[in-house]
Amino acid sequence: MKLFKTLICNYIYFYRHSKWGDAEMPVISAFISLWHCFLLIIFLLVTLVDSFIYVDKMFYLMPSWCLVVSMYMIAGSVLLFLYYKTMCGKRYIGTLKNPKYYSKSKKIFSACFFIGCFLLFPLSLWLMWARNNGLI
């Protein structure tokens, strides 16, 4: 939960105070960024399972649109669950103003998490390409 609080607080701060951010709706922009990160993590996990464990029959029994929709729903559900567990029922503004989430190391961690998640996409594409060409 502490990692999620660090990520959400730093993303909200980034969107609120940067020239590239959306100062009007920083919370929604932070949710969209985290949702894409979780989606890419789930996409890599599905690719790893498909590439190394060879459970082709499980994935190909359902239509491809069903798999994509379920991945989107899982990412959204995980994000909403983590948000509910960390922020709801607590002092929301107090959590966002807590200076321990904005140290330099936590900001670097948040940036590395964001960049790492988007580097997972080319890794997933490479794994799929290698599997289809018989390299794995």
mmCIF file of N, CA and C in Angstrom:
data_model
loop_
_atom_site.group_PDB
_atom_site.id
_atom_site.type_symbol
_atom_site.label_atom_id
_atom_site.label_comp_id
_atom_site.label_asym_id
_atom_site.label_seq_id
_atom_site.Cartn_x
_atom_site.Cartn_y
_atom_site.Cartn_z
ATOM 1 N N MET A 1 0.813 -1.190 0.000
ATOM 2 C CA MET A 1 0.000 0.000 0.000
ATOM 3 C C MET A 1 0.862 1.262 0.000
ATOM 4 N N LYS A 2 2.008 1.171 0.692
ATOM 5 C CA LYS A 2 2.869 2.337 0.749
ATOM 6 C C LYS A 2 3.430 2.664 -0.641
ATOM 7 N N LEU A 3 3.738 1.628 -1.417
ATOM 8 C CA LEU A 3 4.224 1.862 -2.782
ATOM 9 C C LEU A 3 3.147 2.529 -3.639
ATOM 10 N N PHE A 4 1.915 2.071 -3.487
ATOM 11 C CA PHE A 4 0.831 2.676 -4.266
ATOM 12 C C PHE A 4 0.602 4.119 -3.833
ATOM 13 N N LYS A 5 0.664 4.389 -2.520
ATOM 14 C CA LYS A 5 0.514 5.779 -2.061
ATOM 15 C C LYS A 5 1.617 6.654 -2.628
ATOM 16 N N THR A 6 2.836 6.133 -2.660
ATOM 17 C CA THR A 6 3.952 6.892 -3.225
ATOM 18 C C THR A 6 3.702 7.191 -4.690
ATOM 19 N N LEU A 7 3.274 6.175 -5.437
ATOM 20 C CA LEU A 7 3.027 6.379 -6.873
ATOM 21 C C LEU A 7 1.897 7.364 -7.118
ATOM 22 N N ILE A 8 0.775 7.188 -6.444
ATOM 23 C CA ILE A 8 -0.372 8.065 -6.703
ATOM 24 C C ILE A 8 -0.065 9.495 -6.286
ATOM 25 N N CYS A 9 0.608 9.677 -5.155
ATOM 26 C CA CYS A 9 0.926 11.041 -4.710
ATOM 27 C C CYS A 9 1.894 11.723 -5.671
ATOM 28 N N ASN A 10 2.921 10.998 -6.116
ATOM 29 C CA ASN A 10 3.881 11.605 -7.034
ATOM 30 C C ASN A 10 3.286 11.868 -8.411
ATOM 31 N N TYR A 11 2.414 10.996 -8.883
ATOM 32 C CA TYR A 11 1.776 11.242 -10.180
ATOM 33 C C TYR A 11 0.832 12.437 -10.099
ATOM 34 N N ILE A 12 0.089 12.531 -9.012
ATOM 35 C CA ILE A 12 -0.799 13.690 -8.854
ATOM 36 C C ILE A 12 0.022 14.971 -8.774
ATOM 37 N N TYR A 13 1.118 14.931 -8.032
ATOM 38 C CA TYR A 13 1.987 16.100 -7.937
ATOM 39 C C TYR A 13 2.550 16.470 -9.305
ATOM 40 N N PHE A 14 2.984 15.468 -10.075
ATOM 41 C CA PHE A 14 3.531 15.729 -11.408
ATOM 42 C C PHE A 14 2.486 16.384 -12.307
ATOM 43 N N TYR A 15 1.287 15.829 -12.323
ATOM 44 C CA TYR A 15 0.257 16.384 -13.200
ATOM 45 C C TYR A 15 -0.225 17.748 -12.739
ATOM 46 N N ARG A 16 -0.126 18.021 -11.469
ATOM 47 C CA ARG A 16 -0.581 19.303 -10.959
ATOM 48 C C ARG A 16 0.451 20.403 -11.200
ATOM 49 N N HIS A 17 1.749 20.076 -11.157
ATOM 50 C CA HIS A 17 2.785 21.112 -11.144
ATOM 51 C C HIS A 17 3.711 21.133 -12.354
ATOM 52 N N SER A 18 3.503 20.303 -13.352
ATOM 53 C CA SER A 18 4.412 20.353 -14.499
ATOM 54 C C SER A 18 3.722 21.005 -15.690
ATOM 55 N N LYS A 19 4.524 21.485 -16.621
ATOM 56 C CA LYS A 19 3.934 22.131 -17.798
ATOM 57 C C LYS A 19 3.321 21.107 -18.744
ATOM 58 N N TRP A 20 3.707 19.820 -18.621
ATOM 59 C CA TRP A 20 3.107 18.788 -19.453
ATOM 60 C C TRP A 20 1.888 18.169 -18.800
ATOM 61 N N GLY A 21 1.672 18.462 -17.548
ATOM 62 C CA GLY A 21 0.586 17.836 -16.817
ATOM 63 C C GLY A 21 -0.749 18.516 -17.047
ATOM 64 N N ASP A 22 -1.762 17.913 -16.502
ATOM 65 C CA ASP A 22 -3.115 18.425 -16.603
ATOM 66 C C ASP A 22 -3.480 19.000 -15.238
ATOM 67 N N ALA A 23 -3.299 20.298 -15.069
ATOM 68 C CA ALA A 23 -3.540 20.924 -13.772
ATOM 69 C C ALA A 23 -5.019 20.943 -13.411
ATOM 70 N N GLU A 24 -5.886 20.801 -14.391
ATOM 71 C CA GLU A 24 -7.321 20.834 -14.132
ATOM 72 C C GLU A 24 -7.799 19.551 -13.438
ATOM 73 N N MET A 25 -7.328 18.406 -13.914
ATOM 74 C CA MET A 25 -7.771 17.129 -13.361
ATOM 75 C C MET A 25 -6.573 16.215 -13.100
ATOM 76 N N PRO A 26 -5.741 16.526 -12.110
ATOM 77 C CA PRO A 26 -4.540 15.712 -11.903
ATOM 78 C C PRO A 26 -4.825 14.307 -11.380
ATOM 79 N N VAL A 27 -5.903 14.136 -10.628
ATOM 80 C CA VAL A 27 -6.196 12.814 -10.069
ATOM 81 C C VAL A 27 -6.598 11.853 -11.181
ATOM 82 N N ILE A 28 -7.439 12.321 -12.098
ATOM 83 C CA ILE A 28 -7.862 11.460 -13.205
ATOM 84 C C ILE A 28 -6.686 11.151 -14.120
ATOM 85 N N SER A 29 -5.825 12.124 -14.362
ATOM 86 C CA SER A 29 -4.638 11.882 -15.181
ATOM 87 C C SER A 29 -3.707 10.871 -14.513
ATOM 88 N N ALA A 30 -3.567 10.956 -13.201
ATOM 89 C CA ALA A 30 -2.745 9.985 -12.472
ATOM 90 C C ALA A 30 -3.362 8.594 -12.549
ATOM 91 N N PHE A 31 -4.692 8.499 -12.434
ATOM 92 C CA PHE A 31 -5.366 7.212 -12.576
ATOM 93 C C PHE A 31 -5.124 6.614 -13.953
ATOM 94 N N ILE A 32 -5.218 7.422 -14.985
ATOM 95 C CA ILE A 32 -5.016 6.916 -16.344
ATOM 96 C C ILE A 32 -3.585 6.418 -16.521
ATOM 97 N N SER A 33 -2.615 7.148 -15.991
ATOM 98 C CA SER A 33 -1.218 6.707 -16.083
ATOM 99 C C SER A 33 -0.999 5.392 -15.343
ATOM 100 N N LEU A 34 -1.506 5.290 -14.131
ATOM 101 C CA LEU A 34 -1.346 4.056 -13.371
ATOM 102 C C LEU A 34 -2.105 2.900 -14.011
ATOM 103 N N TRP A 35 -3.248 3.181 -14.597
ATOM 104 C CA TRP A 35 -4.019 2.135 -15.262
ATOM 105 C C TRP A 35 -3.246 1.583 -16.451
ATOM 106 N N HIS A 36 -2.605 2.462 -17.209
ATOM 107 C CA HIS A 36 -1.781 1.987 -18.321
ATOM 108 C C HIS A 36 -0.588 1.181 -17.812
ATOM 109 N N CYS A 37 0.009 1.605 -16.716
ATOM 110 C CA CYS A 37 1.128 0.848 -16.149
ATOM 111 C C CYS A 37 0.687 -0.550 -15.726
ATOM 112 N N PHE A 38 -0.436 -0.642 -15.023
ATOM 113 C CA PHE A 38 -0.930 -1.945 -14.602
ATOM 114 C C PHE A 38 -1.319 -2.800 -15.795
ATOM 115 N N LEU A 39 -1.879 -2.182 -16.822
ATOM 116 C CA LEU A 39 -2.248 -2.914 -18.031
ATOM 117 C C LEU A 39 -1.012 -3.493 -18.710
ATOM 118 N N LEU A 40 0.067 -2.730 -18.773
ATOM 119 C CA LEU A 40 1.284 -3.233 -19.388
ATOM 120 C C LEU A 40 1.920 -4.348 -18.556
ATOM 121 N N ILE A 41 1.827 -4.252 -17.238
ATOM 122 C CA ILE A 41 2.345 -5.329 -16.389
ATOM 123 C C ILE A 41 1.545 -6.609 -16.613
ATOM 124 N N ILE A 42 0.235 -6.502 -16.678
ATOM 125 C CA ILE A 42 -0.610 -7.673 -16.925
ATOM 126 C C ILE A 42 -0.350 -8.230 -18.313
ATOM 127 N N PHE A 43 -0.161 -7.354 -19.297
ATOM 128 C CA PHE A 43 0.136 -7.795 -20.657
ATOM 129 C C PHE A 43 1.439 -8.598 -20.689
ATOM 130 N N LEU A 44 2.465 -8.141 -19.961
ATOM 131 C CA LEU A 44 3.725 -8.883 -19.911
ATOM 132 C C LEU A 44 3.533 -10.228 -19.221
ATOM 133 N N LEU A 45 2.770 -10.268 -18.153
ATOM 134 C CA LEU A 45 2.542 -11.534 -17.457
ATOM 135 C C LEU A 45 1.822 -12.540 -18.351
ATOM 136 N N VAL A 46 0.824 -12.077 -19.094
ATOM 137 C CA VAL A 46 0.115 -12.966 -20.011
ATOM 138 C C VAL A 46 1.057 -13.454 -21.106
ATOM 139 N N THR A 47 1.917 -12.574 -21.607
ATOM 140 C CA THR A 47 2.872 -12.963 -22.633
ATOM 141 C C THR A 47 3.877 -13.972 -22.095
ATOM 142 N N LEU A 48 4.350 -13.758 -20.865
ATOM 143 C CA LEU A 48 5.284 -14.716 -20.274
ATOM 144 C C LEU A 48 4.642 -16.080 -20.078
ATOM 145 N N VAL A 49 3.421 -16.094 -19.601
ATOM 146 C CA VAL A 49 2.724 -17.361 -19.421
ATOM 147 C C VAL A 49 2.550 -18.051 -20.765
ATOM 148 N N ASP A 50 2.178 -17.299 -21.777
ATOM 149 C CA ASP A 50 1.958 -17.877 -23.099
ATOM 150 C C ASP A 50 3.267 -18.336 -23.727
ATOM 151 N N SER A 51 4.361 -17.621 -23.482
ATOM 152 C CA SER A 51 5.629 -17.952 -24.126
ATOM 153 C C SER A 51 6.350 -19.124 -23.470
ATOM 154 N N PHE A 52 6.349 -19.171 -22.158
ATOM 155 C CA PHE A 52 7.193 -20.146 -21.488
ATOM 156 C C PHE A 52 6.450 -21.367 -20.966
ATOM 157 N N ILE A 53 5.179 -21.240 -20.689
ATOM 158 C CA ILE A 53 4.459 -22.366 -20.115
ATOM 159 C C ILE A 53 3.650 -23.101 -21.185
ATOM 160 N N TYR A 54 3.490 -22.493 -22.344
ATOM 161 C CA TYR A 54 2.796 -23.119 -23.476
ATOM 162 C C TYR A 54 1.371 -23.536 -23.115
ATOM 163 N N VAL A 55 0.600 -22.597 -22.709
ATOM 164 C CA VAL A 55 -0.807 -22.873 -22.429
ATOM 165 C C VAL A 55 -1.656 -22.263 -23.535
ATOM 166 N N ASP A 56 -1.282 -22.553 -24.753
ATOM 167 C CA ASP A 56 -1.975 -21.967 -25.900
ATOM 168 C C ASP A 56 -3.461 -22.285 -25.899
ATOM 169 N N LYS A 57 -3.807 -23.488 -25.521
ATOM 170 C CA LYS A 57 -5.209 -23.877 -25.588
ATOM 171 C C LYS A 57 -6.073 -23.045 -24.659
ATOM 172 N N MET A 58 -5.508 -22.632 -23.514
ATOM 173 C CA MET A 58 -6.291 -21.820 -22.584
ATOM 174 C C MET A 58 -6.609 -20.460 -23.186
ATOM 175 N N PHE A 59 -5.625 -19.820 -23.851
ATOM 176 C CA PHE A 59 -5.846 -18.491 -24.384
ATOM 177 C C PHE A 59 -6.644 -18.512 -25.682
ATOM 178 N N TYR A 60 -6.522 -19.561 -26.441
ATOM 179 C CA TYR A 60 -7.191 -19.574 -27.740
ATOM 180 C C TYR A 60 -8.593 -20.163 -27.690
ATOM 181 N N LEU A 61 -9.016 -20.657 -26.543
ATOM 182 C CA LEU A 61 -10.393 -21.118 -26.421
ATOM 183 C C LEU A 61 -11.360 -19.938 -26.384
ATOM 184 N N MET A 62 -10.916 -18.834 -25.812
ATOM 185 C CA MET A 62 -11.770 -17.655 -25.751
ATOM 186 C C MET A 62 -11.404 -16.724 -26.910
ATOM 187 N N PRO A 63 -12.353 -15.941 -27.373
ATOM 188 C CA PRO A 63 -12.035 -14.990 -28.447
ATOM 189 C C PRO A 63 -11.022 -13.950 -27.976
ATOM 190 N N SER A 64 -10.287 -13.361 -28.913
ATOM 191 C CA SER A 64 -9.235 -12.415 -28.547
ATOM 192 C C SER A 64 -9.811 -11.165 -27.887
ATOM 193 N N TRP A 65 -10.998 -10.733 -28.315
ATOM 194 C CA TRP A 65 -11.574 -9.536 -27.710
ATOM 195 C C TRP A 65 -11.913 -9.794 -26.246
ATOM 196 N N CYS A 66 -12.267 -11.025 -25.904
ATOM 197 C CA CYS A 66 -12.598 -11.366 -24.527
ATOM 198 C C CYS A 66 -11.352 -11.282 -23.641
ATOM 199 N N LEU A 67 -10.214 -11.733 -24.165
ATOM 200 C CA LEU A 67 -8.966 -11.654 -23.415
ATOM 201 C C LEU A 67 -8.553 -10.207 -23.190
ATOM 202 N N VAL A 68 -8.691 -9.379 -24.215
ATOM 203 C CA VAL A 68 -8.322 -7.968 -24.094
ATOM 204 C C VAL A 68 -9.232 -7.254 -23.103
ATOM 205 N N VAL A 69 -10.517 -7.489 -23.184
ATOM 206 C CA VAL A 69 -11.462 -6.855 -22.261
ATOM 207 C C VAL A 69 -11.188 -7.304 -20.828
ATOM 208 N N SER A 70 -10.886 -8.578 -20.641
ATOM 209 C CA SER A 70 -10.610 -9.048 -19.285
ATOM 210 C C SER A 70 -9.319 -8.439 -18.749
ATOM 211 N N MET A 71 -8.304 -8.222 -19.599
ATOM 212 C CA MET A 71 -7.079 -7.571 -19.144
ATOM 213 C C MET A 71 -7.358 -6.129 -18.732
ATOM 214 N N TYR A 72 -8.169 -5.410 -19.502
ATOM 215 C CA TYR A 72 -8.530 -4.037 -19.133
ATOM 216 C C TYR A 72 -9.301 -4.010 -17.825
ATOM 217 N N MET A 73 -10.213 -4.947 -17.648
ATOM 218 C CA MET A 73 -11.006 -4.974 -16.429
ATOM 219 C C MET A 73 -10.168 -5.354 -15.212
ATOM 220 N N ILE A 74 -9.229 -6.269 -15.386
ATOM 221 C CA ILE A 74 -8.366 -6.652 -14.275
ATOM 222 C C ILE A 74 -7.511 -5.465 -13.852
ATOM 223 N N ALA A 75 -6.927 -4.750 -14.821
ATOM 224 C CA ALA A 75 -6.097 -3.591 -14.491
ATOM 225 C C ALA A 75 -6.917 -2.523 -13.768
ATOM 226 N N GLY A 76 -8.120 -2.256 -14.252
ATOM 227 C CA GLY A 76 -8.978 -1.270 -13.597
ATOM 228 C C GLY A 76 -9.415 -1.705 -12.214
ATOM 229 N N SER A 77 -9.720 -2.979 -12.051
ATOM 230 C CA SER A 77 -10.140 -3.486 -10.750
ATOM 231 C C SER A 77 -9.014 -3.420 -9.729
ATOM 232 N N VAL A 78 -7.807 -3.767 -10.147
ATOM 233 C CA VAL A 78 -6.658 -3.697 -9.242
ATOM 234 C C VAL A 78 -6.418 -2.254 -8.822
ATOM 235 N N LEU A 79 -6.492 -1.340 -9.771
ATOM 236 C CA LEU A 79 -6.283 0.075 -9.466
ATOM 237 C C LEU A 79 -7.343 0.606 -8.503
ATOM 238 N N LEU A 80 -8.592 0.298 -8.759
ATOM 239 C CA LEU A 80 -9.659 0.765 -7.867
ATOM 240 C C LEU A 80 -9.564 0.134 -6.481
ATOM 241 N N PHE A 81 -9.193 -1.142 -6.418
ATOM 242 C CA PHE A 81 -9.036 -1.802 -5.130
ATOM 243 C C PHE A 81 -7.920 -1.154 -4.322
ATOM 244 N N LEU A 82 -6.768 -0.906 -4.957
ATOM 245 C CA LEU A 82 -5.661 -0.274 -4.245
ATOM 246 C C LEU A 82 -6.017 1.141 -3.811
ATOM 247 N N TYR A 83 -6.729 1.867 -4.651
ATOM 248 C CA TYR A 83 -7.145 3.218 -4.275
ATOM 249 C C TYR A 83 -8.095 3.176 -3.092
ATOM 250 N N TYR A 84 -9.045 2.261 -3.131
ATOM 251 C CA TYR A 84 -10.003 2.144 -2.032
ATOM 252 C C TYR A 84 -9.299 1.795 -0.716
ATOM 253 N N LYS A 85 -8.357 0.845 -0.765
ATOM 254 C CA LYS A 85 -7.672 0.418 0.453
ATOM 255 C C LYS A 85 -6.752 1.499 1.014
ATOM 256 N N THR A 86 -6.188 2.351 0.162
ATOM 257 C CA THR A 86 -5.235 3.338 0.662
ATOM 258 C C THR A 86 -5.867 4.676 0.980
ATOM 259 N N MET A 87 -6.839 5.115 0.208
ATOM 260 C CA MET A 87 -7.331 6.483 0.346
ATOM 261 C C MET A 87 -8.719 6.603 0.972
ATOM 262 N N CYS A 88 -9.604 5.694 0.707
ATOM 263 C CA CYS A 88 -10.979 5.852 1.186
ATOM 264 C C CYS A 88 -11.065 5.581 2.681
ATOM 265 N N GLY A 89 -11.814 6.417 3.362
ATOM 266 C CA GLY A 89 -11.975 6.278 4.800
ATOM 267 C C GLY A 89 -10.842 6.899 5.591
ATOM 268 N N LYS A 90 -9.894 7.484 4.922
ATOM 269 C CA LYS A 90 -8.767 8.124 5.592
ATOM 270 C C LYS A 90 -8.746 9.589 5.207
ATOM 271 N N ARG A 91 -7.827 10.307 5.767
ATOM 272 C CA ARG A 91 -7.724 11.723 5.434
ATOM 273 C C ARG A 91 -7.046 11.869 4.079
ATOM 274 N N TYR A 92 -7.837 12.099 3.067
ATOM 275 C CA TYR A 92 -7.345 12.138 1.684
ATOM 276 C C TYR A 92 -6.354 13.275 1.472
ATOM 277 N N ILE A 93 -6.707 14.470 1.898
ATOM 278 C CA ILE A 93 -5.827 15.630 1.717
ATOM 279 C C ILE A 93 -4.582 15.476 2.578
ATOM 280 N N GLY A 94 -4.735 14.925 3.779
ATOM 281 C CA GLY A 94 -3.577 14.690 4.640
ATOM 282 C C GLY A 94 -2.590 13.716 4.014
ATOM 283 N N THR A 95 -3.105 12.714 3.320
ATOM 284 C CA THR A 95 -2.225 11.775 2.625
ATOM 285 C C THR A 95 -1.488 12.455 1.485
ATOM 286 N N LEU A 96 -2.193 13.284 0.732
ATOM 287 C CA LEU A 96 -1.558 13.962 -0.404
ATOM 288 C C LEU A 96 -0.561 15.024 0.041
ATOM 289 N N LYS A 97 -0.740 15.591 1.239
ATOM 290 C CA LYS A 97 0.174 16.627 1.716
ATOM 291 C C LYS A 97 1.307 16.071 2.573
ATOM 292 N N ASN A 98 1.324 14.780 2.787
ATOM 293 C CA ASN A 98 2.357 14.178 3.616
ATOM 294 C C ASN A 98 3.712 14.262 2.897
ATOM 295 N N PRO A 99 4.700 14.939 3.484
ATOM 296 C CA PRO A 99 5.968 15.154 2.785
ATOM 297 C C PRO A 99 6.816 13.895 2.616
ATOM 298 N N LYS A 100 6.502 12.826 3.342
ATOM 299 C CA LYS A 100 7.335 11.632 3.203
ATOM 300 C C LYS A 100 7.145 10.948 1.851
ATOM 301 N N TYR A 101 6.074 11.253 1.132
ATOM 302 C CA TYR A 101 5.861 10.669 -0.191
ATOM 303 C C TYR A 101 6.538 11.464 -1.305
ATOM 304 N N TYR A 102 7.129 12.603 -0.980
ATOM 305 C CA TYR A 102 7.685 13.473 -2.016
ATOM 306 C C TYR A 102 9.195 13.642 -1.903
ATOM 307 N N SER A 103 9.869 12.733 -1.234
ATOM 308 C CA SER A 103 11.320 12.846 -1.164
ATOM 309 C C SER A 103 11.924 12.584 -2.545
ATOM 310 N N LYS A 104 13.177 12.944 -2.703
ATOM 311 C CA LYS A 104 13.812 12.805 -4.009
ATOM 312 C C LYS A 104 13.881 11.336 -4.436
ATOM 313 N N SER A 105 14.169 10.452 -3.509
ATOM 314 C CA SER A 105 14.259 9.031 -3.859
ATOM 315 C C SER A 105 12.896 8.468 -4.275
ATOM 316 N N LYS A 106 11.827 8.953 -3.650
ATOM 317 C CA LYS A 106 10.487 8.476 -4.023
ATOM 318 C C LYS A 106 10.071 9.004 -5.391
ATOM 319 N N LYS A 107 10.492 10.237 -5.712
ATOM 320 C CA LYS A 107 10.202 10.770 -7.042
ATOM 321 C C LYS A 107 10.967 10.002 -8.115
ATOM 322 N N ILE A 108 12.208 9.651 -7.811
ATOM 323 C CA ILE A 108 12.998 8.858 -8.758
ATOM 324 C C ILE A 108 12.388 7.472 -8.921
ATOM 325 N N PHE A 109 11.921 6.866 -7.823
ATOM 326 C CA PHE A 109 11.262 5.573 -7.899
ATOM 327 C C PHE A 109 10.017 5.639 -8.776
ATOM 328 N N SER A 110 9.206 6.683 -8.612
ATOM 329 C CA SER A 110 7.985 6.823 -9.403
ATOM 330 C C SER A 110 8.307 6.980 -10.887
ATOM 331 N N ALA A 111 9.332 7.766 -11.196
ATOM 332 C CA ALA A 111 9.727 7.942 -12.600
ATOM 333 C C ALA A 111 10.267 6.640 -13.184
ATOM 334 N N CYS A 112 11.066 5.923 -12.416
ATOM 335 C CA CYS A 112 11.598 4.642 -12.897
ATOM 336 C C CYS A 112 10.488 3.610 -13.087
ATOM 337 N N PHE A 113 9.495 3.611 -12.200
ATOM 338 C CA PHE A 113 8.359 2.703 -12.347
ATOM 339 C C PHE A 113 7.601 2.995 -13.636
ATOM 340 N N PHE A 114 7.368 4.268 -13.904
ATOM 341 C CA PHE A 114 6.635 4.669 -15.099
ATOM 342 C C PHE A 114 7.418 4.297 -16.363
ATOM 343 N N ILE A 115 8.702 4.584 -16.384
ATOM 344 C CA ILE A 115 9.530 4.258 -17.552
ATOM 345 C C ILE A 115 9.660 2.745 -17.705
ATOM 346 N N GLY A 116 9.835 2.043 -16.594
ATOM 347 C CA GLY A 116 9.947 0.586 -16.644
ATOM 348 C C GLY A 116 8.703 -0.081 -17.184
ATOM 349 N N CYS A 117 7.543 0.438 -16.821
ATOM 350 C CA CYS A 117 6.302 -0.145 -17.325
ATOM 351 C C CYS A 117 6.182 0.022 -18.835
ATOM 352 N N PHE A 118 6.612 1.143 -19.337
ATOM 353 C CA PHE A 118 6.512 1.331 -20.778
ATOM 354 C C PHE A 118 7.622 0.617 -21.543
ATOM 355 N N LEU A 119 8.684 0.209 -20.861
ATOM 356 C CA LEU A 119 9.688 -0.641 -21.499
ATOM 357 C C LEU A 119 9.244 -2.102 -21.526
ATOM 358 N N LEU A 120 8.244 -2.439 -20.723
ATOM 359 C CA LEU A 120 7.709 -3.794 -20.749
ATOM 360 C C LEU A 120 7.005 -4.108 -22.070
ATOM 361 N N PHE A 121 6.454 -3.100 -22.710
ATOM 362 C CA PHE A 121 5.726 -3.335 -23.957
ATOM 363 C C PHE A 121 6.642 -3.849 -25.067
ATOM 364 N N PRO A 122 7.804 -3.210 -25.341
ATOM 365 C CA PRO A 122 8.694 -3.794 -26.362
ATOM 366 C C PRO A 122 9.220 -5.176 -25.959
ATOM 367 N N LEU A 123 9.429 -5.394 -24.653
ATOM 368 C CA LEU A 123 9.858 -6.710 -24.201
ATOM 369 C C LEU A 123 8.788 -7.754 -24.500
ATOM 370 N N SER A 124 7.532 -7.406 -24.271
ATOM 371 C CA SER A 124 6.441 -8.328 -24.574
ATOM 372 C C SER A 124 6.360 -8.605 -26.072
ATOM 373 N N LEU A 125 6.518 -7.566 -26.879
ATOM 374 C CA LEU A 125 6.490 -7.772 -28.334
ATOM 375 C C LEU A 125 7.649 -8.661 -28.782
ATOM 376 N N TRP A 126 8.836 -8.472 -28.194
ATOM 377 C CA TRP A 126 9.971 -9.310 -28.549
ATOM 378 C C TRP A 126 9.719 -10.761 -28.161
ATOM 379 N N LEU A 127 9.135 -10.990 -26.983
ATOM 380 C CA LEU A 127 8.831 -12.357 -26.562
ATOM 381 C C LEU A 127 7.839 -13.022 -27.511
ATOM 382 N N MET A 128 6.821 -12.273 -27.933
ATOM 383 C CA MET A 128 5.852 -12.847 -28.875
ATOM 384 C C MET A 128 6.516 -13.148 -30.215
ATOM 385 N N TRP A 129 7.383 -12.254 -30.690
ATOM 386 C CA TRP A 129 8.081 -12.478 -31.948
ATOM 387 C C TRP A 129 8.997 -13.698 -31.855
ATOM 388 N N ALA A 130 9.721 -13.812 -30.740
ATOM 389 C CA ALA A 130 10.631 -14.943 -30.560
ATOM 390 C C ALA A 130 9.864 -16.251 -30.478
ATOM 391 N N ARG A 131 8.715 -16.217 -29.839
ATOM 392 C CA ARG A 131 7.896 -17.450 -29.725
ATOM 393 C C ARG A 131 7.362 -17.865 -31.092
ATOM 394 N N ASN A 132 6.917 -16.898 -31.875
ATOM 395 C CA ASN A 132 6.361 -17.235 -33.187
ATOM 396 C C ASN A 132 7.428 -17.693 -34.179
ATOM 397 N N ASN A 133 8.672 -17.276 -33.981
ATOM 398 C CA ASN A 133 9.754 -17.699 -34.870
ATOM 399 C C ASN A 133 10.502 -18.912 -34.347
ATOM 400 N N GLY A 134 10.065 -19.489 -33.271
ATOM 401 C CA GLY A 134 10.645 -20.714 -32.758
ATOM 402 C C GLY A 134 11.935 -20.523 -31.973
ATOM 403 N N LEU A 135 12.222 -19.311 -31.535
ATOM 404 C CA LEU A 135 13.439 -19.071 -30.779
ATOM 405 C C LEU A 135 13.286 -19.438 -29.312
ATOM 406 N N ILE A 136 12.058 -19.501 -28.846
ATOM 407 C CA ILE A 136 11.794 -19.872 -27.448
ATOM 408 C C ILE A 136 11.103 -21.212 -27.436
#
